[in-house]
mmCIF file of C-alpha atoms in Angstrom:
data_model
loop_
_atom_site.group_PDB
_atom_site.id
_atom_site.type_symbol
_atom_site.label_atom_id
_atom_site.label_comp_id
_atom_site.label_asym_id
_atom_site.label_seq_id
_atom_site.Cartn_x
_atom_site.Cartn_y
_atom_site.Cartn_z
ATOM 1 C CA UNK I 1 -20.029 -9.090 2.092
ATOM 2 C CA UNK I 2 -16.893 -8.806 4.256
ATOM 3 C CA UNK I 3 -14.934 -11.001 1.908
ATOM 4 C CA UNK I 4 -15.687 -8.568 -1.089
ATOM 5 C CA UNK I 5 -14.564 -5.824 1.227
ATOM 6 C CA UNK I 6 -11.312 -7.312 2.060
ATOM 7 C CA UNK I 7 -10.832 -7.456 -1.639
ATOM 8 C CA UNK I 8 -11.701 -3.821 -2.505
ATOM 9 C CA UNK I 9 -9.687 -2.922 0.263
ATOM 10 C CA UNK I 10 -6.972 -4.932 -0.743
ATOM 11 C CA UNK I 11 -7.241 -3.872 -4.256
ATOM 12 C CA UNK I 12 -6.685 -0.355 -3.546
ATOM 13 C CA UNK I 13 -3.710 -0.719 -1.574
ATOM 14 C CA UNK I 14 -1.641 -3.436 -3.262
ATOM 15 C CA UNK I 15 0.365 -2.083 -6.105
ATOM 16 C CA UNK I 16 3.816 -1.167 -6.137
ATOM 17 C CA UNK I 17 4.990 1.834 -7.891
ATOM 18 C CA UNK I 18 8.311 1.837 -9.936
ATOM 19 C CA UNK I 19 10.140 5.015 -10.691
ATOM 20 C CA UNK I 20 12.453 5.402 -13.708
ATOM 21 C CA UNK I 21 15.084 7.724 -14.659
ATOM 22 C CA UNK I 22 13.000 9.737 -17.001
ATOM 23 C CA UNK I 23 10.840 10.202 -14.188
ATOM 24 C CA UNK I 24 7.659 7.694 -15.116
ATOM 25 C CA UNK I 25 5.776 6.081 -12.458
ATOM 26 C CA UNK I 26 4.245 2.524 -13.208
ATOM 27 C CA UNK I 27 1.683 1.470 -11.348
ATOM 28 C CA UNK I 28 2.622 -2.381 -11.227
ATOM 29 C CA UNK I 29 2.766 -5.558 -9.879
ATOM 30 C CA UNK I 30 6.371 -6.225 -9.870
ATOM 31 C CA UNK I 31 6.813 -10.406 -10.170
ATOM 32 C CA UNK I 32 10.227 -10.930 -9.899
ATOM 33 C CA UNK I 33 14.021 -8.733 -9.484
ATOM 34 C CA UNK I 34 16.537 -10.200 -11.685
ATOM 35 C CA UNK I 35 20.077 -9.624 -11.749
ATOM 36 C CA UNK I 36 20.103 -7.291 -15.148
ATOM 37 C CA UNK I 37 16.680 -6.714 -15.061
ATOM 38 C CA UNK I 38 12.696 -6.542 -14.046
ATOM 39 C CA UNK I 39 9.599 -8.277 -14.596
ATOM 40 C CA UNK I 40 6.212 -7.096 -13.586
ATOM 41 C CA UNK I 41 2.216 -6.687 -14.926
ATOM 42 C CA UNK I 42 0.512 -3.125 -15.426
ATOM 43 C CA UNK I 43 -1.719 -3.108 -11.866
ATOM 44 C CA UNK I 44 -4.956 -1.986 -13.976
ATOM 45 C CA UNK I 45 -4.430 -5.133 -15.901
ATOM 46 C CA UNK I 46 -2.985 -8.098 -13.593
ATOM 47 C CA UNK I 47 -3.969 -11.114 -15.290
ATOM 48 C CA UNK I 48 -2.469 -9.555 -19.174
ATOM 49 C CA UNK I 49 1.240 -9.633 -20.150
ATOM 50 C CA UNK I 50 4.463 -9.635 -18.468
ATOM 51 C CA UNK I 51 6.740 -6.862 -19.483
ATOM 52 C CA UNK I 52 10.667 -6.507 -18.658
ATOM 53 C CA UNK I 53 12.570 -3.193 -17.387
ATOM 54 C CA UNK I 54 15.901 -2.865 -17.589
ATOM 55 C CA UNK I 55 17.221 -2.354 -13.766
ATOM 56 C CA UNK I 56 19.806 1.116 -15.837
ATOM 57 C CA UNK I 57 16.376 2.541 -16.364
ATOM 58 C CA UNK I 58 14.636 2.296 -13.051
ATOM 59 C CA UNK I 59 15.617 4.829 -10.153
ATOM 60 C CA UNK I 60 13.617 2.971 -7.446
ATOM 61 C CA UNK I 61 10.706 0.937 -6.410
ATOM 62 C CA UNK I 62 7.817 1.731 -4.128
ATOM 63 C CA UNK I 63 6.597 -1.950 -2.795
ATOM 64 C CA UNK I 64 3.106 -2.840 -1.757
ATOM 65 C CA UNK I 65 4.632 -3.324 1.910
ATOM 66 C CA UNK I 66 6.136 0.435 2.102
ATOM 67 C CA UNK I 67 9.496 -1.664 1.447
ATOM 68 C CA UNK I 68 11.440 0.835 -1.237
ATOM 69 C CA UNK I 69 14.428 -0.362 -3.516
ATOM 70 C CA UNK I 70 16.837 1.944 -5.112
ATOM 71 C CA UNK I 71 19.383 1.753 -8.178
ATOM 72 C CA UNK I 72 22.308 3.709 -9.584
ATOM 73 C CA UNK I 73 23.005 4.044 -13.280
ATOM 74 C CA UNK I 74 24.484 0.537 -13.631
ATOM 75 C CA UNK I 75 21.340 -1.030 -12.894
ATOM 76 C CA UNK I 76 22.387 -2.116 -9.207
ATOM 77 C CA UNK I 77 21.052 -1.839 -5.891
ATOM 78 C CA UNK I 78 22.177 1.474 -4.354
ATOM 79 C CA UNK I 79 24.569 1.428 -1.359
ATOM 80 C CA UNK I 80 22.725 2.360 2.024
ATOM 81 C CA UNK I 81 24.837 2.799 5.245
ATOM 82 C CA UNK I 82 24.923 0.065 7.839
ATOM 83 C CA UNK I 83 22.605 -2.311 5.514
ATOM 84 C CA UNK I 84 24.162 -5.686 4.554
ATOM 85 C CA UNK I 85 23.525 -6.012 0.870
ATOM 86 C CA UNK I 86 23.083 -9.960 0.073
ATOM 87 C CA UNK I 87 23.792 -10.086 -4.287
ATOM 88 C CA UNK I 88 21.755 -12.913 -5.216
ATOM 89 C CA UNK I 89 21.318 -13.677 -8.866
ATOM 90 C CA UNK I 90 17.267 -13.830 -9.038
ATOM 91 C CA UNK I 91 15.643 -12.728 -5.577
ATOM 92 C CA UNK I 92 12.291 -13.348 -5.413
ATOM 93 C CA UNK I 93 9.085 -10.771 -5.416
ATOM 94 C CA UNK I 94 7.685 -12.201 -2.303
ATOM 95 C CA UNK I 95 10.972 -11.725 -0.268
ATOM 96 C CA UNK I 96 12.571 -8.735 -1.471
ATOM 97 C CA UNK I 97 16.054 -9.303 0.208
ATOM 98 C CA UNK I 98 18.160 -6.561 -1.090
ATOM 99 C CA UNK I 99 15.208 -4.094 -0.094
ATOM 100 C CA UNK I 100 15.146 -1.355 2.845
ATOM 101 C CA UNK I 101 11.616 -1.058 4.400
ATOM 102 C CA UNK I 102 10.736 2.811 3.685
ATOM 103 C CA UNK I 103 9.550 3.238 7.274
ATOM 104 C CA UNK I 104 13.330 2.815 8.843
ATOM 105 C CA UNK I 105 14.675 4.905 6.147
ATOM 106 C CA UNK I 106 11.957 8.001 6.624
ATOM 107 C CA UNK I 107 12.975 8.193 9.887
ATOM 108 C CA UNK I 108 15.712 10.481 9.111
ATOM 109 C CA UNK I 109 13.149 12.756 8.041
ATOM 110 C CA UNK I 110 10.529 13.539 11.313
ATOM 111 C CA UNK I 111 7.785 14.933 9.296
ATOM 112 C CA UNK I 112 7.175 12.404 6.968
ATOM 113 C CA UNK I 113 7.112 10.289 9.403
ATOM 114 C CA UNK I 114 5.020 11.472 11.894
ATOM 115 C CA UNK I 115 2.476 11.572 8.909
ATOM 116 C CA UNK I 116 3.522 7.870 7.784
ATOM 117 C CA UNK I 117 2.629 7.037 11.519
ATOM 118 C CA UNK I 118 -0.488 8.740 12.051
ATOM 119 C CA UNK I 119 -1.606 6.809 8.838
ATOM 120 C CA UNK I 120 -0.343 3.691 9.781
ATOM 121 C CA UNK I 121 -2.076 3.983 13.276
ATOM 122 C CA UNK I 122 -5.375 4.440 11.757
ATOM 123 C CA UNK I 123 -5.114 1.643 9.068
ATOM 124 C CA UNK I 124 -4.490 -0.272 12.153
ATOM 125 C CA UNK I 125 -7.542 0.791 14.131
ATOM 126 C CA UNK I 126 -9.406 0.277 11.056
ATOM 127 C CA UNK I 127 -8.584 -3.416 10.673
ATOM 128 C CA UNK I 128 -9.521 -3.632 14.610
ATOM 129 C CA UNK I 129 -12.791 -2.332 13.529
ATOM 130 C CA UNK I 130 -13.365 -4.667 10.794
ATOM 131 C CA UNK I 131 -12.327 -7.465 12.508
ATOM 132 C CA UNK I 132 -14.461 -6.459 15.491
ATOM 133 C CA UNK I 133 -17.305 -5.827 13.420
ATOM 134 C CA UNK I 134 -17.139 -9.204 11.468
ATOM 135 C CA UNK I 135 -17.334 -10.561 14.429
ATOM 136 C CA UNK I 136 -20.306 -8.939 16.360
ATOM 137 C CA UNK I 137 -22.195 -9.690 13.123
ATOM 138 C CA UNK I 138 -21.395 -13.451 12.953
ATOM 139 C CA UNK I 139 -22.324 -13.877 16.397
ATOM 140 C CA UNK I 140 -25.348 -12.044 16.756
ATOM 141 C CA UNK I 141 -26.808 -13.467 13.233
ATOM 142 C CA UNK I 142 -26.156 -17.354 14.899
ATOM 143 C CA UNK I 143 -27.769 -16.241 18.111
ATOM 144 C CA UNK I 144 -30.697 -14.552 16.096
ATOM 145 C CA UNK I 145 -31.267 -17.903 14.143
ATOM 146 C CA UNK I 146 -31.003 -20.072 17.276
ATOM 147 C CA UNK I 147 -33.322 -18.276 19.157
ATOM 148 C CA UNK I 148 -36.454 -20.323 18.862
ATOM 149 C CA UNK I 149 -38.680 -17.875 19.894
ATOM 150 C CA UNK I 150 -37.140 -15.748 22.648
ATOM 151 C CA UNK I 151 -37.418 -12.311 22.263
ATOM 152 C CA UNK I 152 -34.419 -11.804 25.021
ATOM 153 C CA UNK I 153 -31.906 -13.702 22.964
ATOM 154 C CA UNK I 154 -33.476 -11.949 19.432
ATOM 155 C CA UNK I 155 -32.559 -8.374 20.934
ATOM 156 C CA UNK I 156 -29.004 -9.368 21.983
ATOM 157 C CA UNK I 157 -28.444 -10.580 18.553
ATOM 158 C CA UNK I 158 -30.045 -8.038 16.597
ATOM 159 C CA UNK I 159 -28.001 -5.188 18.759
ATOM 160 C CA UNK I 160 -25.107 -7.094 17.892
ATOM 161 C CA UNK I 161 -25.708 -6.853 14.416
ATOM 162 C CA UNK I 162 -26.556 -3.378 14.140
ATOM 163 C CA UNK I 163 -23.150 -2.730 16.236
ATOM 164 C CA UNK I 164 -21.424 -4.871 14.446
ATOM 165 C CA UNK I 165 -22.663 -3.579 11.247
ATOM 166 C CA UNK I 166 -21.589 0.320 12.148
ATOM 167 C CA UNK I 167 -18.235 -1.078 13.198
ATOM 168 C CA UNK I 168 -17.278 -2.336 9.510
ATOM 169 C CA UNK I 169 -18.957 0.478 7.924
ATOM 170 C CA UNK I 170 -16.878 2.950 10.011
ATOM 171 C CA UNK I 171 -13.329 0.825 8.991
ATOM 172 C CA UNK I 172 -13.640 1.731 5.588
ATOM 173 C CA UNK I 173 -13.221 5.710 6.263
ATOM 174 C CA UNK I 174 -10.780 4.821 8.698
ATOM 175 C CA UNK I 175 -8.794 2.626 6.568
ATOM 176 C CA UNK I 176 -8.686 4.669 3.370
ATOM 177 C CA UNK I 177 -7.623 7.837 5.691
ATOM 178 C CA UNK I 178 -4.603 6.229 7.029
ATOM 179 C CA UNK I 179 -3.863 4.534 3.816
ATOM 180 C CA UNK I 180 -3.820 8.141 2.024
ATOM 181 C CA UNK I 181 -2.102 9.205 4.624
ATOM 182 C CA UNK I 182 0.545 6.961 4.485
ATOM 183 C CA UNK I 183 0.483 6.857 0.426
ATOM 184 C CA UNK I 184 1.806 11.082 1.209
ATOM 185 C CA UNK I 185 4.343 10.779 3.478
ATOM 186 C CA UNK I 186 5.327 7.917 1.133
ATOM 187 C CA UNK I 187 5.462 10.425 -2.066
ATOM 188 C CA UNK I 188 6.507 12.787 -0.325
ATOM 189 C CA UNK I 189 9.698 10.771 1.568
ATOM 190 C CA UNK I 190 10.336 9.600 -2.439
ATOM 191 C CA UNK I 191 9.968 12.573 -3.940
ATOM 192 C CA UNK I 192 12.806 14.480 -1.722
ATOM 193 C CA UNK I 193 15.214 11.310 -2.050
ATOM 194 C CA UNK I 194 14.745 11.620 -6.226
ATOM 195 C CA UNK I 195 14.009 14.563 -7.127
ATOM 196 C CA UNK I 196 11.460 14.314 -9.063
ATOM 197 C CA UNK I 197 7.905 16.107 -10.189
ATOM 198 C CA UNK I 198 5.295 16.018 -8.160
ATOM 199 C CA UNK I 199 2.343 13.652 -9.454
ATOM 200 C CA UNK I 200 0.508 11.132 -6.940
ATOM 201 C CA UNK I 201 0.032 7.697 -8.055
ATOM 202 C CA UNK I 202 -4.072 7.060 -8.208
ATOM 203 C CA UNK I 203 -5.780 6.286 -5.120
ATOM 204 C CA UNK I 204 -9.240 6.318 -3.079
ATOM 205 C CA UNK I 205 -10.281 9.625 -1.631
ATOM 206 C CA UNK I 206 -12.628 10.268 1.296
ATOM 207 C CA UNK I 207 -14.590 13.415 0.806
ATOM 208 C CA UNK I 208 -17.043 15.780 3.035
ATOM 209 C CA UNK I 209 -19.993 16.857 1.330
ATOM 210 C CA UNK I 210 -22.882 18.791 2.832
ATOM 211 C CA UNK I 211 -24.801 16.236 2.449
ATOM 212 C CA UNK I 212 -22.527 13.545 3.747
ATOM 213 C CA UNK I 213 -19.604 11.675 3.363
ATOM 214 C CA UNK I 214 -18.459 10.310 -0.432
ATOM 215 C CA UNK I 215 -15.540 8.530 -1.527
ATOM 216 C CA UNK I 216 -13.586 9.665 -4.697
ATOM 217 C CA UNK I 217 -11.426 7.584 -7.311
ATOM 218 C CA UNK I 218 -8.569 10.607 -7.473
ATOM 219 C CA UNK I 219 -5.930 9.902 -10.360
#
């Protein structure tokens, strides 16, 4: 159960976004940064083809990690002050060396990144809670099923399961709030830098019903 959660969780938050000059957003899974060009998958379909962008039609691109990468019209990374540009011929996906992580460059602009904070913050406590939870549920299922018989032992463990259990189930929330949290101050830090339209990139919703909590698929 916690294993498929890590994966839905993961799922929702690992795409990177690439921006072109016509203002398009991808929604992607970039694979590798060539010297002339791009090569990434579409992120609704990761296991189909492999399609190539010219770097002259991309303005920048949103990673996964919050890391963003910018271009001029020739296609090459754009200058940044006091950032030591390496020009390596193919530079790999998984080490994005020319790249600035977003979170030093938003801090030139306080409100995004109080927001980007807030929502980083509560990703974190999330994880804590997951983790936490995981935990309290492993233990008190062993000490449940060694037991043998004593009801003092089967009370422990089945608190520690119910605890447990409302710890993971409270991460999610938690998570998906700072992640949409941070996915704004993201788009919004983007959109001031480029210019461009406003449209948000798809993403997973909490919502307050009167009849409780929901989550929502917003795109």
């Amino acid at each position: 159960m916690l294993s498929l959660l890590g994966l839905c969780l993961g799922a929702c938050f690992a795409q990177d976004v690439i921006v072109t000059r016509d203002a398009k957003k991808i929604n992607a899974k970039v694979t590798e940064v060539n010297l002339d060009n791009i090569r990434y998958r579409n992120f609704d379909n990761p296991d189909g083809p492999t399609y190539t962008l010219p770097k002259s039609q991309i303005l920048s691109i949103l990673y996964q990690n919050g890391t963003v990468e910018t271009f001029d019209d020739a296609g090459k990374q754009a200058a940044q002050p006091d950032v030591v540009q390496p020009t390596p011929a193919v530079v790999n996906r998984r080490q994005p060396q020319t790249a600035q992580p977003l979170s030093n460059s938003i801090r030139d602009y306080p409100v995004y990144y109080a927001e980007y904070s807030r929502g980083r913050s509560l990703q974190t406590r999330g994880i804590i809670l997951l983790i936490s939870g995981g935990v309290m549920v492993g233990s008190g299922t062993a000490l449940v099923l060694s037991a043998g018989g004593d009801d003092d032992a089967t009370g422990v463990g089945g608190t520690a399961i119910i605890v447990g259990g409302a710890c993971v189930i409270a991460s999610v929330p938690v998570m998906i709030t700072g992640g949409n949290k941070k996915r704004r101050a993201m788009h919004s830090y983007l959109q001031e830098v480029s210019e461009l339209p406003a449209k948000r990139a798809p993403h997973l919703q909490l919502n307050v019903h009167g009849n409780g909590l929901g989550l929502a698929y917003v795109f």
